[in-house]
XYZ file of C-alpha atoms in Angstrom:
730
model
C 103.839 88.584 106.801
C 100.405 89.994 106.789
C 98.632 89.717 103.265
C 97.669 92.830 102.180
C 95.472 92.309 99.404
C 97.016 92.818 96.192
C 99.114 95.618 97.337
C 102.343 94.585 99.206
C 105.475 91.387 97.716
C 108.544 91.668 99.191
C 111.015 92.070 97.103
C 113.313 88.869 98.425
C 109.933 86.776 96.617
C 110.779 87.874 92.933
C 113.579 87.700 90.119
C 115.185 90.935 89.564
C 117.597 92.270 86.391
C 116.132 89.328 83.999
C 112.999 89.321 81.371
C 110.552 86.610 82.177
C 108.109 84.549 79.983
C 104.576 83.751 81.030
C 102.544 82.066 79.300
C 98.916 80.323 80.081
C 96.169 77.744 79.056
C 93.084 77.374 81.312
C 93.904 76.968 85.382
C 97.592 76.030 84.149
C 100.609 79.165 83.681
C 104.182 79.014 83.670
C 106.773 81.821 83.929
C 109.911 80.585 83.260
C 113.154 82.393 82.062
C 114.377 83.441 77.769
C 116.287 79.600 78.433
C 112.283 78.366 79.258
C 113.478 77.615 82.439
C 113.287 77.461 86.114
C 116.989 77.377 87.234
C 117.267 75.604 90.467
C 119.458 78.057 91.400
C 116.609 80.993 91.496
C 113.820 78.304 92.918
C 113.637 79.296 96.386
C 113.927 83.429 95.435
C 111.701 83.570 92.463
C 108.100 83.273 91.220
C 109.827 81.074 88.575
C 107.487 77.910 87.490
C 104.837 76.009 86.772
C 101.058 76.600 88.319
C 97.934 75.150 88.369
C 95.062 75.884 90.977
C 97.016 78.881 92.469
C 100.180 76.248 93.519
C 103.013 75.796 92.063
C 103.307 72.362 90.773
C 106.751 72.996 89.596
C 109.720 74.959 90.968
C 112.698 73.612 89.269
C 112.662 72.528 85.442
C 116.309 73.125 84.418
C 118.603 71.379 81.295
C 122.189 71.377 81.254
C 124.311 70.281 78.122
C 127.378 68.552 78.339
C 127.183 69.825 82.119
C 126.668 73.815 80.616
C 123.595 76.309 79.943
C 122.165 76.870 76.847
C 122.595 80.668 75.464
C 119.527 82.573 74.749
C 118.854 83.309 71.132
C 115.174 84.832 70.233
C 111.662 83.458 72.114
C 107.477 84.624 70.460
C 104.469 83.468 72.207
C 102.325 81.942 70.052
C 98.247 80.388 69.831
C 96.820 83.091 72.019
C 99.734 82.653 74.589
C 99.431 78.824 75.443
C 102.829 78.175 73.574
C 106.955 79.861 74.142
C 108.887 78.830 71.125
C 112.360 79.412 72.102
C 115.648 79.084 70.524
C 119.078 78.647 71.948
C 122.678 77.731 70.944
C 125.542 76.043 72.951
C 128.430 77.991 74.560
C 132.351 76.294 73.460
C 131.606 72.976 76.108
C 133.784 70.483 76.937
C 133.241 66.998 74.707
C 132.728 63.869 77.026
C 135.858 62.439 76.292
C 139.039 64.052 76.028
C 140.266 67.430 76.392
C 138.737 69.065 73.171
C 135.180 71.451 73.301
C 132.656 71.525 71.311
C 132.870 75.875 69.410
C 130.034 77.574 70.629
C 126.884 77.802 67.908
C 127.498 74.475 66.897
C 123.752 74.006 68.353
C 120.887 75.362 67.439
C 118.312 74.672 70.100
C 115.238 74.785 70.066
C 112.620 74.292 72.650
C 108.373 74.352 72.228
C 106.918 74.246 76.121
C 103.197 74.098 74.641
C 100.054 74.091 77.435
C 96.818 72.309 76.671
C 94.474 70.887 78.494
C 96.122 71.988 81.654
C 98.960 70.150 80.865
C 102.443 70.762 79.498
C 104.327 69.462 76.637
C 107.781 69.850 75.730
C 109.663 69.375 72.489
C 113.518 69.725 72.811
C 115.553 70.252 69.484
C 118.565 69.506 68.667
C 119.880 70.154 64.995
C 123.914 69.446 64.961
C 125.406 71.773 62.465
C 128.433 70.647 62.256
C 130.507 68.665 59.842
C 131.068 65.364 62.432
C 128.404 64.284 64.517
C 128.778 64.403 68.163
C 128.024 62.857 71.331
C 126.456 65.335 74.265
C 125.308 64.265 77.881
C 121.597 65.600 79.214
C 120.725 66.704 82.665
C 117.200 67.133 83.542
C 116.201 68.884 86.937
C 112.344 68.738 88.004
C 111.264 69.912 91.561
C 108.405 71.014 93.850
C 107.531 71.785 97.014
C 104.318 72.458 95.587
C 104.353 76.196 97.204
C 100.438 77.725 97.307
C 101.071 81.236 95.448
C 100.626 83.202 98.344
C 104.141 81.376 99.977
C 105.901 82.499 96.804
C 104.547 85.990 97.052
C 106.254 85.467 100.954
C 103.501 84.635 103.107
C 105.472 82.484 105.893
C 103.774 80.050 106.880
C 102.943 78.381 110.945
C 103.180 74.838 109.857
C 102.976 72.938 106.220
C 102.100 69.799 104.703
C 104.279 66.696 104.454
C 106.545 66.089 101.181
C 105.558 62.333 100.922
C 107.891 59.814 99.344
C 108.522 60.290 95.113
C 108.123 57.059 92.987
C 109.440 56.087 89.455
C 107.361 53.341 87.240
C 106.611 52.992 83.567
C 103.302 53.554 82.225
C 103.230 52.320 78.158
C 105.712 52.210 78.079
C 106.943 55.360 79.344
C 109.505 56.673 82.089
C 107.381 58.276 85.018
C 108.417 59.978 88.121
C 106.025 61.476 90.286
C 106.718 64.265 93.197
C 103.769 64.545 95.985
C 102.242 66.733 98.454
C 100.224 66.180 100.956
C 98.834 69.302 102.008
C 96.713 70.601 105.043
C 93.598 70.471 103.561
C 93.987 66.301 103.172
C 94.509 67.006 99.510
C 97.519 65.014 97.600
C 98.843 67.603 95.042
C 101.214 65.561 92.263
C 103.471 65.958 89.496
C 103.652 63.750 87.301
C 106.778 63.817 84.527
C 106.505 61.499 81.726
C 109.791 61.124 79.570
C 109.546 59.922 76.448
C 113.264 58.689 76.437
C 115.502 56.505 78.361
C 117.087 58.396 80.708
C 119.617 57.405 83.944
C 118.504 58.783 87.631
C 121.366 60.864 89.059
C 118.971 61.656 91.865
C 115.451 61.224 92.534
C 114.151 62.887 96.343
C 110.911 64.405 97.900
C 111.414 67.781 96.024
C 114.243 67.373 93.431
C 114.496 64.875 91.113
C 117.315 64.840 88.223
C 118.466 62.188 85.062
C 120.768 62.006 81.842
C 120.534 60.912 78.885
C 123.388 60.665 75.747
C 122.395 60.974 72.861
C 123.945 60.913 69.593
C 123.642 63.551 67.301
C 124.426 63.315 63.854
C 125.932 65.955 61.335
C 122.600 68.039 59.467
C 120.434 66.304 61.720
C 117.483 66.612 64.153
C 117.462 64.872 67.932
C 114.032 65.710 69.888
C 113.433 64.709 72.970
C 110.184 65.409 74.876
C 108.457 65.511 78.339
C 105.107 65.689 79.416
C 104.104 67.316 82.669
C 100.855 66.819 83.675
C 98.787 67.372 87.814
C 97.148 65.642 89.910
C 96.684 62.650 87.883
C 98.507 60.840 84.216
C 98.506 62.419 81.121
C 95.311 61.146 79.405
C 94.141 64.129 77.548
C 93.850 65.008 74.004
C 96.805 64.674 73.192
C 97.975 60.778 73.277
C 101.752 60.331 74.415
C 102.780 57.207 72.061
C 101.245 60.389 69.026
C 102.601 62.571 70.298
C 106.391 60.768 70.643
C 106.662 60.056 66.914
C 105.525 63.398 65.738
C 107.929 66.188 64.395
C 108.104 69.194 65.690
C 106.214 70.878 63.050
C 103.519 68.265 63.175
C 103.023 68.402 67.063
C 103.095 72.109 67.195
C 100.223 71.907 64.685
C 98.287 70.052 66.767
C 99.330 71.650 69.093
C 97.507 74.671 67.827
C 94.137 72.388 66.919
C 93.855 71.087 70.510
C 94.220 75.191 72.335
C 91.623 75.939 73.724
C 89.789 78.489 71.929
C 89.898 82.583 72.247
C 87.461 84.681 72.302
C 84.812 84.516 68.372
C 86.683 87.016 66.262
C 86.822 90.929 67.421
C 87.441 93.537 65.080
C 90.500 93.799 62.940
C 91.744 96.941 64.099
C 94.475 99.184 61.278
C 96.922 101.891 61.905
C 99.193 103.927 60.407
C 101.327 103.400 63.320
C 102.970 100.571 63.156
C 103.835 100.182 67.156
C 100.562 100.650 68.057
C 99.437 97.796 65.442
C 101.916 95.856 67.382
C 100.294 96.497 70.613
C 96.985 95.952 69.718
C 97.557 92.584 68.555
C 99.629 91.748 71.846
C 96.363 93.284 74.016
C 94.463 90.657 72.293
C 96.972 87.679 72.496
C 97.025 88.965 76.450
C 93.596 89.537 76.481
C 92.575 85.481 75.005
C 96.388 84.311 77.318
C 94.296 84.977 80.971
C 90.618 83.883 79.666
C 90.294 80.705 81.175
C 87.215 78.417 81.473
C 85.384 78.531 84.787
C 82.282 76.299 84.232
C 81.347 74.594 81.000
C 81.149 76.720 78.872
C 82.074 79.860 80.894
C 85.296 81.992 79.893
C 86.513 84.470 82.837
C 88.806 86.547 82.704
C 92.293 85.637 85.360
C 93.311 88.977 86.550
C 97.529 88.742 85.828
C 100.477 86.443 85.707
C 101.845 85.636 87.664
C 100.644 86.642 91.257
C 96.540 87.655 90.071
C 95.600 84.919 88.371
C 92.803 84.144 89.591
C 88.906 85.472 88.940
C 88.971 88.469 90.465
C 85.689 90.401 90.538
C 86.852 94.289 89.861
C 89.535 93.556 87.501
C 87.066 91.053 85.071
C 84.101 93.621 85.412
C 86.919 96.478 84.114
C 88.058 94.261 81.552
C 84.925 92.851 80.130
C 83.815 96.809 79.585
C 86.961 97.830 78.666
C 86.389 95.039 75.929
C 82.669 96.646 74.943
C 81.443 96.899 71.605
C 85.106 94.808 70.723
C 84.186 91.647 72.161
C 80.823 91.614 74.414
C 80.564 88.055 75.169
C 83.649 88.784 77.760
C 80.833 90.702 79.291
C 78.750 87.546 79.761
C 81.442 85.639 81.070
C 82.166 87.618 83.861
C 78.229 88.778 84.710
C 77.379 85.122 84.120
C 80.619 83.815 86.894
C 79.596 87.082 89.751
C 76.055 85.214 89.972
C 77.653 82.293 89.973
C 79.788 82.784 93.042
C 76.773 85.073 94.844
C 75.357 82.177 94.791
C 77.900 79.839 96.791
C 77.335 81.443 100.154
C 74.690 84.478 102.102
C 77.815 86.509 103.149
C 75.485 90.239 102.227
C 73.664 88.639 99.736
C 74.204 90.297 96.270
C 77.429 91.558 96.874
C 79.771 90.374 93.773
C 83.010 88.126 94.842
C 86.798 90.131 95.417
C 89.043 87.447 94.750
C 88.674 83.849 94.424
C 91.329 81.487 94.885
C 91.450 77.416 94.913
C 95.165 76.851 96.477
C 95.519 74.769 99.820
C 95.946 77.710 102.181
C 92.616 78.953 100.984
C 91.159 75.883 101.743
C 92.698 75.659 105.636
C 91.345 79.774 105.403
C 94.823 80.589 106.383
C 93.500 83.436 103.479
C 90.157 84.122 102.976
C 89.565 84.409 99.261
C 87.258 81.133 98.754
C 86.029 83.934 97.810
C 86.680 86.828 99.492
C 84.039 89.491 99.534
C 86.404 92.223 100.849
C 85.687 94.330 97.511
C 83.192 97.486 98.055
C 82.926 98.501 94.347
C 82.401 95.476 92.823
C 79.237 95.282 92.882
C 77.611 98.865 91.678
C 80.798 98.493 89.063
C 78.606 94.665 87.807
C 74.923 96.994 87.257
C 77.474 99.355 85.161
C 78.741 96.491 83.066
C 75.005 94.862 82.913
C 73.823 97.675 81.385
C 76.966 98.746 78.726
C 76.789 95.142 78.234
C 72.190 95.303 76.897
C 72.804 98.516 75.573
C 75.508 97.018 72.370
C 73.982 93.202 72.941
C 70.178 93.514 73.464
C 70.505 90.037 75.138
C 66.884 90.082 77.227
C 67.043 87.049 77.245
C 69.789 87.072 79.342
C 68.172 89.805 80.630
C 65.752 88.702 82.168
C 67.573 85.389 84.210
C 70.568 88.112 85.744
C 67.428 90.581 86.796
C 67.081 88.926 90.232
C 70.678 88.900 90.716
C 70.478 92.640 89.340
C 67.753 93.728 91.972
C 69.182 91.929 94.788
C 73.157 93.927 94.229
C 70.705 97.330 94.391
C 69.517 95.316 97.687
C 73.464 95.389 99.005
C 73.661 98.489 97.761
C 70.899 100.536 99.625
C 70.920 98.199 103.103
C 75.167 96.378 103.260
C 77.128 98.817 101.564
C 75.269 101.383 103.007
C 75.071 99.708 106.467
C 75.832 103.543 108.701
C 72.648 105.049 106.035
C 74.545 108.371 105.710
C 73.257 108.013 101.698
C 76.790 106.736 100.696
C 78.516 103.276 99.714
C 81.057 102.433 102.917
C 83.645 99.432 104.067
C 85.177 98.327 107.150
C 87.022 95.422 107.136
C 85.518 92.461 109.060
C 87.967 89.769 108.585
C 90.905 89.340 110.651
C 92.549 88.345 107.427
C 90.763 90.487 105.875
C 92.146 93.816 103.623
C 91.751 97.199 104.981
C 90.975 99.043 101.910
C 88.641 97.731 99.299
C 88.148 99.883 96.882
C 90.806 99.249 94.065
C 93.492 101.043 95.291
C 93.465 98.602 98.516
C 96.874 98.935 99.675
C 96.805 99.590 103.328
C 98.151 103.177 103.113
C 96.542 104.574 100.039
C 93.905 106.165 101.688
C 95.072 108.916 103.818
C 94.618 112.191 104.733
C 96.595 115.208 104.141
C 98.976 115.729 106.520
C 99.594 112.181 105.783
C 97.564 110.549 108.905
C 95.834 107.172 106.901
C 91.933 107.143 107.294
C 90.228 105.442 109.235
C 87.229 103.162 108.925
C 84.255 103.312 107.622
C 86.108 104.775 104.710
C 83.991 106.078 101.846
C 85.263 106.676 98.488
C 84.598 109.534 95.661
C 84.183 107.058 92.929
C 82.740 104.324 94.184
C 79.593 107.671 94.834
C 79.963 107.616 91.641
C 79.927 104.244 90.427
C 76.365 104.094 92.636
C 75.329 106.978 90.759
C 75.639 105.494 86.977
C 74.437 101.510 88.850
C 71.522 103.916 89.314
C 70.703 105.651 86.774
C 71.291 102.243 84.222
C 68.896 100.247 86.478
C 66.544 102.754 85.891
C 67.180 102.636 82.447
C 66.680 98.690 81.908
C 64.356 98.881 84.196
C 62.210 100.449 81.746
C 63.427 98.459 78.919
C 61.514 95.715 80.958
C 58.471 97.831 81.155
C 59.118 98.297 85.345
C 58.645 102.061 85.202
C 58.125 102.372 89.191
C 61.002 101.004 89.912
C 62.526 103.047 86.605
C 61.298 106.337 87.910
C 62.675 105.664 92.044
C 66.077 104.293 91.068
C 66.451 108.070 88.293
C 65.069 110.005 91.294
C 67.268 108.082 94.094
C 70.213 108.490 91.833
C 69.661 112.321 91.378
C 69.210 112.390 95.623
C 72.809 111.292 95.386
C 74.693 113.714 92.921
C 73.282 116.468 95.244
C 74.247 114.595 98.093
C 77.688 113.578 97.065
C 78.068 117.676 95.902
C 77.503 119.101 98.905
C 79.893 116.428 100.781
C 82.606 115.374 98.698
C 83.324 119.026 96.328
C 86.035 120.802 97.383
C 85.062 124.209 96.887
C 88.179 126.639 97.668
C 91.083 124.172 95.751
C 87.763 122.794 93.672
C 88.354 118.953 93.294
C 87.016 116.400 94.925
C 87.683 114.802 97.741
C 89.837 111.241 97.902
C 87.112 110.033 100.706
C 85.677 110.359 103.515
C 87.301 108.739 106.555
C 85.288 107.361 109.738
C 84.141 110.533 110.917
C 83.091 111.876 107.607
C 85.867 114.445 108.081
C 86.945 114.582 104.374
C 90.590 113.019 102.615
C 91.305 116.386 101.365
C 93.899 115.120 98.926
C 94.544 115.080 94.944
C 94.179 112.020 93.741
C 93.722 109.631 90.508
C 90.036 108.588 92.248
C 88.168 111.881 91.566
C 88.762 111.353 87.360
C 86.239 108.022 88.009
C 83.516 110.504 88.783
C 83.928 111.530 85.136
C 83.425 108.645 83.578
C 80.697 108.067 86.574
C 79.079 111.386 85.496
C 78.247 112.385 88.458
C 79.356 116.114 87.753
C 78.119 118.772 86.695
C 79.913 120.159 83.709
C 81.523 123.256 84.734
C 82.954 121.181 88.165
C 84.050 118.538 85.232
C 86.366 120.985 84.086
C 88.488 121.994 87.353
C 88.405 118.080 87.895
C 90.065 117.822 84.458
C 92.491 121.030 85.061
C 93.479 119.471 87.901
C 94.389 115.431 86.213
C 95.904 117.644 83.564
C 98.569 119.716 85.776
C 101.971 118.968 86.596
C 101.493 117.774 89.739
C 99.424 114.770 88.397
C 100.373 114.712 84.842
C 103.825 112.978 84.224
C 103.734 113.165 80.246
C 103.154 109.018 80.489
C 99.855 108.978 82.378
C 97.908 110.250 85.772
C 99.405 110.105 89.005
C 97.148 107.969 91.564
C 98.166 110.533 93.820
C 99.757 114.310 92.864
C 103.756 114.813 93.970
C 102.290 118.032 95.716
C 100.434 115.354 98.620
C 102.085 114.020 101.321
C 101.849 110.410 100.716
C 102.819 110.902 97.130
C 105.474 108.332 96.228
C 106.266 107.655 92.868
C 107.460 104.396 93.373
C 104.768 102.775 95.517
C 101.964 101.106 94.249
C 99.256 103.253 94.797
C 100.545 106.297 96.048
C 102.017 108.384 93.365
C 102.453 105.224 90.173
C 100.703 105.553 87.009
C 98.067 102.521 85.864
C 96.810 102.577 82.169
C 93.704 100.778 83.038
C 92.870 104.449 86.106
C 94.472 106.139 83.006
C 91.681 104.365 80.620
C 88.257 105.450 82.669
C 89.498 109.079 83.127
C 90.352 109.097 79.181
C 86.173 107.982 78.504
C 85.618 110.322 81.409
C 87.130 113.082 79.044
C 85.310 112.003 76.207
C 81.289 111.989 78.279
C 82.917 115.886 79.029
C 83.591 116.874 76.178
C 87.057 118.145 76.391
C 88.708 117.031 73.385
C 92.223 118.567 74.402
C 92.816 116.893 77.408
C 91.675 113.276 75.343
C 93.854 113.909 72.882
C 96.742 114.935 75.480
C 96.152 111.531 77.609
C 95.819 109.570 74.430
C 99.025 110.873 72.799
C 100.978 109.538 76.307
C 99.541 105.893 76.507
C 101.184 105.728 72.586
C 104.166 107.510 73.707
C 104.021 105.132 76.465
C 103.591 102.227 73.981
C 106.923 103.332 72.044
C 109.375 103.359 75.145
C 107.871 99.805 75.540
C 110.292 96.500 74.784
C 107.812 94.046 73.900
C 104.562 96.419 72.678
C 102.679 96.307 75.435
C 101.072 98.976 78.365
C 102.433 97.496 81.868
C 100.343 96.831 84.917
C 101.637 100.336 86.561
C 104.792 102.267 86.700
C 106.384 104.580 88.864
C 105.108 108.027 88.472
C 108.421 109.910 88.252
C 108.424 112.939 85.674
C 109.129 112.113 81.827
C 112.376 113.427 80.877
C 112.710 113.799 77.405
C 112.098 110.474 75.484
C 113.397 108.437 78.900
C 110.975 105.566 79.182
C 109.684 105.653 82.709
C 111.012 103.270 85.837
C 109.035 99.933 85.902
C 107.354 98.791 89.012
C 108.720 95.805 89.336
C 106.779 92.761 90.422
C 103.876 93.985 87.907
C 101.786 91.399 86.845
C 102.758 91.001 82.874
C 100.184 89.556 81.173
C 97.193 91.916 82.976
C 93.820 91.815 81.704
C 92.224 95.172 82.897
C 96.028 96.828 81.263
C 95.667 95.273 78.306
C 92.444 96.167 78.322
C 93.047 100.045 78.701
C 94.358 99.513 74.811
C 90.704 98.774 73.805
C 88.843 101.313 75.964
C 90.983 103.841 74.479
C 90.543 103.565 71.290
C 86.398 103.627 72.078
C 87.594 107.067 73.644
C 89.219 108.160 70.526
C 86.640 107.463 67.731
C 84.031 108.150 70.174
C 81.433 105.300 69.489
C 78.813 104.470 71.006
C 75.871 102.816 71.032
C 71.764 105.299 70.605
C 69.448 104.379 73.213
C 66.464 103.208 70.336
C 69.271 100.560 69.029
C 69.144 101.499 65.923
C 72.130 103.667 65.513
C 75.903 103.561 65.910
C 76.901 106.999 66.941
C 80.409 108.281 66.261
C 81.009 111.617 68.034
C 83.333 114.031 67.326
C 86.243 111.465 67.308
C 89.617 112.465 68.036
C 93.055 111.402 66.171
C 96.551 111.992 67.371
C 99.949 113.283 65.280
C 101.113 109.705 66.247
C 98.596 108.684 64.453
C 96.343 109.703 62.195
C 94.464 106.546 60.424
C 92.344 104.352 61.938
C 90.537 101.505 60.358
C 88.307 99.028 62.121
C 86.694 96.242 60.291
C 84.113 93.644 60.649
C 82.757 95.754 63.926
C 79.216 93.411 65.250
C 76.781 94.060 67.068
C 73.419 92.114 67.864
C 72.407 91.482 63.870
C 74.611 93.825 62.402
C 78.202 94.265 61.552
C 80.496 97.450 59.532
C 83.712 98.427 58.208
C 84.577 101.722 59.692
C 87.789 103.953 58.241
C 89.100 107.618 60.424
C 91.173 109.910 59.090
C 93.090 112.721 60.769
C 92.928 116.044 58.486
C 93.879 119.693 59.079
C 89.826 120.625 59.542
C 89.457 117.210 61.890
C 88.903 113.270 61.586
C 87.014 111.949 59.495
C 84.714 109.161 59.373
C 83.606 106.723 56.403
C 81.313 103.650 56.264
C 83.424 101.078 54.509
C 80.700 98.308 54.430
C 77.319 97.376 56.431
C 75.270 94.440 56.607
C 71.736 95.091 58.633
C 69.787 97.853 59.566
C 71.614 99.596 62.127
C 72.337 103.311 60.596
C 75.803 105.026 61.570
C 75.241 108.689 63.234
C 77.785 111.446 63.127
C 77.765 113.773 66.140
C 80.247 116.680 65.989
């Protein structure tokens, strides 16, 4: 199996048919079932487990009670996505001695799994509701092969490292089991399992350890079993083992919450008259917080998604940060900062922003090219778009001065390396033998094709990337003018306008009136209807009359399925509603198109697509926008068909909700930094009231109230501090 970027994951490597729960803190994340486990039966054929630095350090984590598994009752995610709280009960289980059974629902079993400082703390609390005492035997199983994340995804390696002999020892009066593996990169990876209770060994092998303990649970009383799992070194974090051992469940959870990695500074509070939307906004913020990861001492970056993409992705991080403006501008600071740091890491095409950065064994040994990998044609112009938007909202001129040399390098990359054939367009062609064939956001190997289904040959010029380049140059011209560099500003604006004219000559389909998906290596257009052209609305590279025709196509029956806009029209040869990029629907893609509708003032289409988003949330079991879903036509109130291997949580899916709100409300910042502009806000029949509290800027704060009336949407400023003014425009 060749890894084609993020596009394909074989069906035999992920578990179907059961709900899966993800939680994360910094570089560690877990994917467990609804009992908080990765059972032995699933470990060879599923993504369940506990991961650290792109390696699965724990693929088995299972507990039985008198030889039986408990029954899941409920689960909850807490503390910015770092803690799972699960409630379970027992089946009818045999007593240890005799033929009698302990009736079902005798025990309430609560499991609290908390990730703090890259360490897992587990509390297993057992309460006996019976009128008599019971003795139960609890078996715990833990194991790992230390699979690289790409192995979990289905990559077959010709050679692996070796499992080392496991060890058992006592440290600070705690029993410790050590599982360890020496990789082909000569690094020894270790999983330390600290048991804060006495146990007896059942089995100890290089990849699996089993222990049991017998506990008496008095009537109406609780018994606690606690474990700590750490990676590569014994636990010596802020939560001291002995201290943790003697805390009650509630006290331990309070301690965990105090030590949890903090989320971004408080953003605005949203309150609407739609309860499902309110819950969805809260969940989206939790998902963003869950994925935040410290990449440096004070640098926070949103990892792309769990489980497959829990790593920095240049494009994903940039778009997520953009979606969160103006609500949480500090996220953009972290993304832009990492872009400059990683750019300095290597001299591969100076100025180019990285695509993907990994820390696992297969990256270290160059079995996959991700330390970092630069196969992204669009991350560089997107970073300049984010820079301009961030400065527009923040006027953070100090950081602009620091980042300016990197911004100039990014411009130079666009002009030299990005346009290596000097035809005036940014193109890509795979260089690395293990790299990506396609290097736009649709990076499946089959995502760029002609009308007859033939795959496009490189070098490929994507339509949206030319739009990104246009908007990047216009934004950089504005920033250059802000810094007093008027000559550069004039040059960049002229270059952008020249690109716009050249783009319309080459990418516009005059007969059918839409934008070609791409030009292939022979400059032959990929004459297909795709969602990519919606990004050209976002960048405003289209004249209004062209934009009107593009919007009609996007909202036609062939592209709009009732819940969103397909990546590819259902009239195209390559269309497959179950594919990754050739007919599926991506909320982040649609959120960008939504803002495109806003840019061209098509409020009717904006309301229709926003309403589809809200309908989608109303069908969701967990009140979340999925990473993507299948593009089948909507039938009544039936929910969309899910895409099975979609990540959850996923950063730009969560961010889509916030960009939707920005587009609906028409919020922008005036160029002179003195006015927040609200242009023709749009609410829908399902959302007729939105209140925003604590919307903050550089030196101001305000509360806003939007209400839908028979005559349109009204806006009121209910509180304001600072010198900024609010300008409403119809």
